[in-house]
Short mmCIF file of C-alpha atoms in Angstrom, two decimals:
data_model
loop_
_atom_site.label_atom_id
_atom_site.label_comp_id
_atom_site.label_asym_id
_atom_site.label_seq_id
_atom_site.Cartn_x
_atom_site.Cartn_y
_atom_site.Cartn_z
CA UNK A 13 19.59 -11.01 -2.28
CA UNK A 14 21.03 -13.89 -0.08
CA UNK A 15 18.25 -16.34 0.44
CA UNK A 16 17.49 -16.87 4.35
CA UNK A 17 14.97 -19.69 5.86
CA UNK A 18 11.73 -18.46 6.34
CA UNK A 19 10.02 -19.74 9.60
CA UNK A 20 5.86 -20.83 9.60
CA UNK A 21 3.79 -20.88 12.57
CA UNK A 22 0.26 -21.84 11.59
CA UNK A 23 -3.28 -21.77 13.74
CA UNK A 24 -4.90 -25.51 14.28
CA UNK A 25 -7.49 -24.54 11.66
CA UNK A 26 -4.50 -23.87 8.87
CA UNK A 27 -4.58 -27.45 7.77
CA UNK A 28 -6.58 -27.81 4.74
CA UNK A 29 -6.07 -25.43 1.66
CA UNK A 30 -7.77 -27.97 -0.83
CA UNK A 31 -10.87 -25.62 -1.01
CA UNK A 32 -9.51 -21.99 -0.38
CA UNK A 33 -11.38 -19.16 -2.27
CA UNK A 34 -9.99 -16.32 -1.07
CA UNK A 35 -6.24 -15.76 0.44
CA UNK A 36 -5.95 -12.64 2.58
CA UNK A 37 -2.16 -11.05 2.93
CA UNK A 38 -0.98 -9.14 5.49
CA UNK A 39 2.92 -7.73 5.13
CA UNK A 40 3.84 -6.01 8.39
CA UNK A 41 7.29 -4.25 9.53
CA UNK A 42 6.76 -2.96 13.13
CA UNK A 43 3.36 -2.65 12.99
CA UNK A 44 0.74 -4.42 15.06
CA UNK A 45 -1.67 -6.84 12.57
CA UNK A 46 -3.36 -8.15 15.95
CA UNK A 47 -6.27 -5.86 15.80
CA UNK A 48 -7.00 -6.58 11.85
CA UNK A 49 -6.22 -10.35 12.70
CA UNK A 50 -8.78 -10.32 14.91
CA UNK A 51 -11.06 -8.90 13.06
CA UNK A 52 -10.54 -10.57 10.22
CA UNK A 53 -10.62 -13.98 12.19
CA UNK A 54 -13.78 -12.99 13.52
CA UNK A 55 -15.42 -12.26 10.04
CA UNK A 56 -13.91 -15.83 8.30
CA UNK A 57 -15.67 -18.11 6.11
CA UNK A 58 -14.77 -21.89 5.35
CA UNK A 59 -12.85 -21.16 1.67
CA UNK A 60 -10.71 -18.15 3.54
CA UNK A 61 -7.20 -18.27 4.93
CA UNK A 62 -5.04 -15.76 6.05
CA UNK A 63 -1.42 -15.07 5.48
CA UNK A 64 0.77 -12.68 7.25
CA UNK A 65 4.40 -11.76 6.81
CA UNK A 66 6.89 -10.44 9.66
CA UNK A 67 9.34 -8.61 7.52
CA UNK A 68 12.65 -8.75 9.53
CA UNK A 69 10.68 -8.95 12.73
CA UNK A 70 12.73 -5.74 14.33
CA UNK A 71 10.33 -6.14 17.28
CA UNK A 72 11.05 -9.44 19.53
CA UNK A 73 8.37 -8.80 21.71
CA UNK A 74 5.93 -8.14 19.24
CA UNK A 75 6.90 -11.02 16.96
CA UNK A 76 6.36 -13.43 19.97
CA UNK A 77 3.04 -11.74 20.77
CA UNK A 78 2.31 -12.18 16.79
CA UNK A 79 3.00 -15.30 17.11
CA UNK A 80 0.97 -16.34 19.97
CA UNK A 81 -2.04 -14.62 18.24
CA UNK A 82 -1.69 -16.82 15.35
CA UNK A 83 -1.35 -20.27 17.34
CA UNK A 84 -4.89 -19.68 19.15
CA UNK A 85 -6.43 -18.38 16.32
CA UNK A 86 -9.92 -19.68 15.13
CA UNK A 87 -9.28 -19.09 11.51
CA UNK A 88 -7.14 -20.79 9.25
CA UNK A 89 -3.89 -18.40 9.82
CA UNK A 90 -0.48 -18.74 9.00
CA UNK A 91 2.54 -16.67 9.99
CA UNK A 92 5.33 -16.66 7.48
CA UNK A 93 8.93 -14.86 9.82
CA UNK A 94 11.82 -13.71 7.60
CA UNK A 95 14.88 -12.97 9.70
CA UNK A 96 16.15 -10.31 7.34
CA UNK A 97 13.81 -7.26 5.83
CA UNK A 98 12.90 -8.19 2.64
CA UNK A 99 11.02 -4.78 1.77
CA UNK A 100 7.64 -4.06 0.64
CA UNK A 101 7.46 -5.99 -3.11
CA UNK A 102 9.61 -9.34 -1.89
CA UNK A 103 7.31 -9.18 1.35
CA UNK A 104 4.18 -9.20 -1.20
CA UNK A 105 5.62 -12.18 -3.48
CA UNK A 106 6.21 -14.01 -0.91
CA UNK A 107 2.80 -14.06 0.48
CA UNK A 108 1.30 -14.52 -2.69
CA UNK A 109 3.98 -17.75 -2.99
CA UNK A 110 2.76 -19.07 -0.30
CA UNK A 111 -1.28 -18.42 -1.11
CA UNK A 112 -3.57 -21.19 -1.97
CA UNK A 113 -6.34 -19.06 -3.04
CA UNK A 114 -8.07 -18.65 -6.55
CA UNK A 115 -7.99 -14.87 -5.06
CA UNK A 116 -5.27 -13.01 -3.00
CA UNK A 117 -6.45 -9.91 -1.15
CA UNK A 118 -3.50 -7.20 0.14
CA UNK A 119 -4.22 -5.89 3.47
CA UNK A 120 -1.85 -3.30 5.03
CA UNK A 121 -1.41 -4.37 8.77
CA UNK A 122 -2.53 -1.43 9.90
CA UNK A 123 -6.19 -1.35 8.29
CA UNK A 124 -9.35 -1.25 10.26
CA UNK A 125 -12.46 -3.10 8.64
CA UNK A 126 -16.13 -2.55 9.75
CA UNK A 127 -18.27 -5.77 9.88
CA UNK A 128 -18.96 -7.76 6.85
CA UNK A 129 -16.27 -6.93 4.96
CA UNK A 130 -15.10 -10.30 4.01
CA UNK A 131 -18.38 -10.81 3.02
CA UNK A 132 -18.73 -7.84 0.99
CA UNK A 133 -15.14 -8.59 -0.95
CA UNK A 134 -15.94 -12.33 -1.46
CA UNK A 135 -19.51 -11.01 -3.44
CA UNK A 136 -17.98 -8.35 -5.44
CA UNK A 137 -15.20 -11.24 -6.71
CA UNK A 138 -17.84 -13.59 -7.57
CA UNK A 139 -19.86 -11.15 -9.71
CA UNK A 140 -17.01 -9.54 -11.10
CA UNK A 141 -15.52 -9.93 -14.84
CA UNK A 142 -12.18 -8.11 -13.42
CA UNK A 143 -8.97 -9.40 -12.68
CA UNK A 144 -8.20 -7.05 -10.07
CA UNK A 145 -9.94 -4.66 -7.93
CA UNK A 146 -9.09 -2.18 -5.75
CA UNK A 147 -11.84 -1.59 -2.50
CA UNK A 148 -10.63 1.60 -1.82
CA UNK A 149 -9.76 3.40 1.31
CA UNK A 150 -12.41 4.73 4.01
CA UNK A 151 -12.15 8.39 5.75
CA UNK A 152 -9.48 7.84 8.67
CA UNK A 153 -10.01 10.04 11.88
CA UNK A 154 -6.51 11.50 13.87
CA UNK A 155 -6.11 10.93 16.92
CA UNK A 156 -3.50 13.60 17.72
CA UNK A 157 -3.17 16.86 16.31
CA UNK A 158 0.35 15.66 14.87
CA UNK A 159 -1.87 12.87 12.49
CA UNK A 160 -4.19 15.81 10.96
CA UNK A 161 -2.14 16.38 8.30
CA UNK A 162 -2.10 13.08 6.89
CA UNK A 163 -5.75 12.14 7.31
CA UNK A 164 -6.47 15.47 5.71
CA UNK A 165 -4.54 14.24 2.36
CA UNK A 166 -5.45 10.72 2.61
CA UNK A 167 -9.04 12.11 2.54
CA UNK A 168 -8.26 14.50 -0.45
CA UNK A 169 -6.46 11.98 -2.55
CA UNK A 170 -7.60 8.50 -1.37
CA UNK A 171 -11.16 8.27 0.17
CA UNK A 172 -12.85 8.70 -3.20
CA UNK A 173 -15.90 6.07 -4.51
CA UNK A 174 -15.36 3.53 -6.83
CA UNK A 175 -16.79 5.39 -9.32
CA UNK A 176 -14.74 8.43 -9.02
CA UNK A 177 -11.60 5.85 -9.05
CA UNK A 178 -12.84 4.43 -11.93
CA UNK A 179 -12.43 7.72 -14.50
CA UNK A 180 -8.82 7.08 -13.66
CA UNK A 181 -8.49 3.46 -14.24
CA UNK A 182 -5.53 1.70 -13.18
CA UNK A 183 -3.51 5.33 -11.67
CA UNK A 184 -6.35 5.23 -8.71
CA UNK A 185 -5.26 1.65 -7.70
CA UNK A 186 -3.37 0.87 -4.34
CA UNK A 187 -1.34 -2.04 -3.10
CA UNK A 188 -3.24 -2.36 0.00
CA UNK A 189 -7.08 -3.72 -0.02
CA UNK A 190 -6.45 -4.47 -3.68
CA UNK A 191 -8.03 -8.53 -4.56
CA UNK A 192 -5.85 -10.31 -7.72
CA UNK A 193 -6.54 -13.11 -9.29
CA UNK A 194 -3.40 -15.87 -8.49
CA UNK A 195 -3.71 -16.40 -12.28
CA UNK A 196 -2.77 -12.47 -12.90
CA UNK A 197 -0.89 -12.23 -9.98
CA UNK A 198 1.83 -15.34 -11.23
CA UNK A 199 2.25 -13.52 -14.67
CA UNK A 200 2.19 -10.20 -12.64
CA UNK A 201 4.28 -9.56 -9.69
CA UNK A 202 5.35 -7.02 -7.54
CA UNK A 203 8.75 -5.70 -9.07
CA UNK A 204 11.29 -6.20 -6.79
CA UNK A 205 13.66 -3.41 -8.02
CA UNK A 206 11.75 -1.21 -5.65
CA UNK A 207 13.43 -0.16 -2.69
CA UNK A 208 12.11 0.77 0.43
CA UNK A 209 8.79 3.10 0.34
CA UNK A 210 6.72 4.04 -2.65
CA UNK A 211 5.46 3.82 -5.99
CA UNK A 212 5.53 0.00 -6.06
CA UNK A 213 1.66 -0.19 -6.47
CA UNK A 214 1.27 2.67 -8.88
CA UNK A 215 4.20 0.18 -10.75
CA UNK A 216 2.16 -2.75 -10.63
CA UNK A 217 -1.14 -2.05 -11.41
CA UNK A 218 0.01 -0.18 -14.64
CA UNK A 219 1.61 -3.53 -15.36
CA UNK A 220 -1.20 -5.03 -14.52
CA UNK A 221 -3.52 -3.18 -16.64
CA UNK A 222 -1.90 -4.51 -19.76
CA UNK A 223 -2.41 -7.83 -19.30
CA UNK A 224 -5.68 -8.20 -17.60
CA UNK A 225 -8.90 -5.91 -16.73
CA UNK A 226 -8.44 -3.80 -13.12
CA UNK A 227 -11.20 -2.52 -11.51
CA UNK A 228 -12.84 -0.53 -8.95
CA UNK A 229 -15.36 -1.36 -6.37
CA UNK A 230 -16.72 0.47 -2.74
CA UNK A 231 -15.65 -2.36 -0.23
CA UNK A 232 -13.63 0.29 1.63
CA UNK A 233 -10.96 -0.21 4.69
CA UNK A 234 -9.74 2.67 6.80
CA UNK A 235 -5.43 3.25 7.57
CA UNK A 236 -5.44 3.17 11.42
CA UNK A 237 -1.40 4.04 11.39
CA UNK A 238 -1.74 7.74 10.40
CA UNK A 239 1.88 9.20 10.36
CA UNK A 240 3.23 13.06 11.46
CA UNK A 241 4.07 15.63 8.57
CA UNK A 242 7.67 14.53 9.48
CA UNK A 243 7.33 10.88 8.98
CA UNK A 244 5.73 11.61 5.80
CA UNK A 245 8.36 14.42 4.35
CA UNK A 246 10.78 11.56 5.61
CA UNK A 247 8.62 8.94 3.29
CA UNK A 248 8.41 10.98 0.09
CA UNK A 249 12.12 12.13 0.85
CA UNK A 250 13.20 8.71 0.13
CA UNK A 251 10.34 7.79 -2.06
CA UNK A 252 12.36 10.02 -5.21
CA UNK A 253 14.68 7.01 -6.64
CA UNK A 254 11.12 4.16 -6.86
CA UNK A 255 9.57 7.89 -8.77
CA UNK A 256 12.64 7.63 -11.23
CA UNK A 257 12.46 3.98 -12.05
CA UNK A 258 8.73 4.67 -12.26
CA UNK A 259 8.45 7.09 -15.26
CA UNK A 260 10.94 5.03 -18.23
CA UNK A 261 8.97 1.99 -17.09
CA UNK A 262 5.29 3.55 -17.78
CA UNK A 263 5.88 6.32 -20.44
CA UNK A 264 2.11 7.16 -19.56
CA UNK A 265 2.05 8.27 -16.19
CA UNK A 266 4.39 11.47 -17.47
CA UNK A 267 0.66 13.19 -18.27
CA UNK A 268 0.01 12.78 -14.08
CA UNK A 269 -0.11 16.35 -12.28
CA UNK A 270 2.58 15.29 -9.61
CA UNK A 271 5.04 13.70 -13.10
CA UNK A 272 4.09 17.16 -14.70
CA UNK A 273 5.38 19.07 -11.70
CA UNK A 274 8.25 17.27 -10.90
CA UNK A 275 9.32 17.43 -14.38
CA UNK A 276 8.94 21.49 -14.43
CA UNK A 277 11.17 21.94 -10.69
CA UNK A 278 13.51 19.61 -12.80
CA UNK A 279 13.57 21.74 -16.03
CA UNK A 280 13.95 25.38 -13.79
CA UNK A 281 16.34 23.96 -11.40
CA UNK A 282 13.51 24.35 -8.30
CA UNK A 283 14.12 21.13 -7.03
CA UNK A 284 15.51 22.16 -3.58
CA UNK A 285 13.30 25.65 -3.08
CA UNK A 286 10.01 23.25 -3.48
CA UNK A 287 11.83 20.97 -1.18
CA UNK A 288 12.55 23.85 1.35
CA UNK A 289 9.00 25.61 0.92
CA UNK A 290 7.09 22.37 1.27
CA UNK A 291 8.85 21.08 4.45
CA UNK A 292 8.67 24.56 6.42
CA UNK A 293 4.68 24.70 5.20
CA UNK A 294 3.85 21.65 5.95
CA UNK A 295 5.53 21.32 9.53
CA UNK A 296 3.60 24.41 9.69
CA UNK A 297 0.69 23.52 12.66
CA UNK A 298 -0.69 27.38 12.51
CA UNK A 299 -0.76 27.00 8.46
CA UNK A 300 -4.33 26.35 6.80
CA UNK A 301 -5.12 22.77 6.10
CA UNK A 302 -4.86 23.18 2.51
CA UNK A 303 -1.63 24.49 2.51
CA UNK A 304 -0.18 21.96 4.33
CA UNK A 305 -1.94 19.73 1.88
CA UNK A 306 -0.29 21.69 -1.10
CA UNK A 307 3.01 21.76 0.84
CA UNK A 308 3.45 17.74 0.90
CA UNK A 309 2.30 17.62 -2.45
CA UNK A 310 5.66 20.41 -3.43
CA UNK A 311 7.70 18.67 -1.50
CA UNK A 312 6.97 15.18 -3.27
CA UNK A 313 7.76 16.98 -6.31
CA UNK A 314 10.60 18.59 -5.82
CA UNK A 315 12.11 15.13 -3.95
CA UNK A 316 10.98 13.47 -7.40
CA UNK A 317 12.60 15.76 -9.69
CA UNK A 318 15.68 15.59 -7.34
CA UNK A 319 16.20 11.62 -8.67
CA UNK A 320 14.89 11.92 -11.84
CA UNK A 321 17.08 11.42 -14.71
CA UNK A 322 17.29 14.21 -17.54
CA UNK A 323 14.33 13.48 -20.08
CA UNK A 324 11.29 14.68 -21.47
CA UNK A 325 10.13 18.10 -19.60
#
């Protein structure tokens, strides 16, 4: 990829990084990070700074209110602007480049923290032998009938304890409220043969695994930016080709139930009836919850076994 100037706009307090602890990391494409700025801002410590990365800044007005937010900010913030889209791993590295923290915590842009968070995440890395840990999601509540879909997964496959996480080791880690040590973090990057959405995080923390410890604690963040069943069939649609350079990379994750099924629509040839079945089920608004559930879940499948190359069934 061409290599294009990236612009900083920092907050009066972003001058010293002598003494920084903890490096928070935002990554936002057309999203609004003002709300989690703010409350972020509102929660920081002297030792915290906080990154955040406009990814192709498709939104003028919002880049310019972004940027505002930053200036009068009372924490030590810096905005990092990238004319072009750099995608979700190069967005990631580059944060992490520009970190001065012994540890970098990944925020999604559109997470909502309760008070004390900071707090609780800069406790659990001081007691912890880890060098990674993932804080897990919180319950998310829709705010439209078109979101219940995807809070009702999110709550089926992501708000789960630590402890519950942690009988699945590095396959329940996420990209987003996950805190790395810089040392792991420089030997362990974000792969930036990734394209667009997907399977990046499962990618790295399986990397991750094998050359440090990755753990689990309960220092939970909710996802505020719950999406329609048709902006999620749309996700995992394009999601299939990160699934395929997933699976000859980590051998192990082959044994998952969603590698299992894919691999079986591959083997009969079902690719494109799961595809079918799941979209019309879970567009579905009349269908039970569950099914709906069940439905995204097919249609993952069947868009995974679509890409994937002939191999092991």
């Amino acid at each position: 990829m061409t290599a294009h100037p990236l612009e900083l706009t920092r907050s009066g307090a972003a001058t010293n990084t002598q003494s920084i602890i903890l490096s928070v990391l935002i990554p936002f494409y057309g999203d609004d990070p003002r709300p989690l700025l703010a409350s972020l801002a509102a929660q920081a410590q002297p030792g915290i700074e906080i990154i955040l990365f406009d990814d192709g800044a498709p939104d003028a007005a919002l880049s310019a209110a972004v940027t505002q937010a930053v200036i009068v900010a009372d924490a030590a913030v810096t905005l990092i602007t990238s004319p072009v889209n750099q995608g979700r791993s190069r967005a990631r590295n580059a944060l992490a480049n520009a970190a001065s923290g012994d540890w970098l915590l990944f925020l999604d842009a559109d997470m909502e923290i309760s008070p004390g968070f900071l707090s609780r995440w800069r406790a659990s890395l001081k007691e912890t032998d880890c060098d990674a840990l993932f804080g897990g999601y919180a319950p998310c509540e829709p705010r439209s009938r078109h979101e219940r879909v995807h809070a009702a997964l999110a709550h089926a496959s992501d708000a789960v304890d630590a402890q519950t996480r942690s009988a699945q080791g590095a396959f329940a880690v996420c990209s987003s409220n996950l805190a790395v040590r810089a040392s792991l973090f420089a030997r362990c990057p974000f792969d930036e043969g990734y394209a667009g959405w997907g399977w990046e995080d499962v990618d790295w923390a399986l990397s991750a695994a094998s050359l440090g410890q990755v753990g689990h604690v309960d220092v939970p963040a909710a996802h505020g930016g719950l999406q329609s069943a048709d902006e999620l069939l749309s996700k995992f649609a394009r999601a299939g080709t990160n699934f395929a350079r997933l699976l000859p990379r980590h051998p192990a994750y082959e044994s998952r139930p969603g590698a299992r099924l894919a691999r079986k629509l591959q083997a009969t040839r079902l690719s494109l009836p799961a595809r079918l079945i799941g979209r019309s089920v879970a567009r579905w608004d009349w269908a039970p919850m569950k099914a709906r559930i069940l439905a995204l879940k097919l249609f993952r499948a069947g868009a995974a076994a679509r890409d994937l190359p002939r191999g092991r069934a």
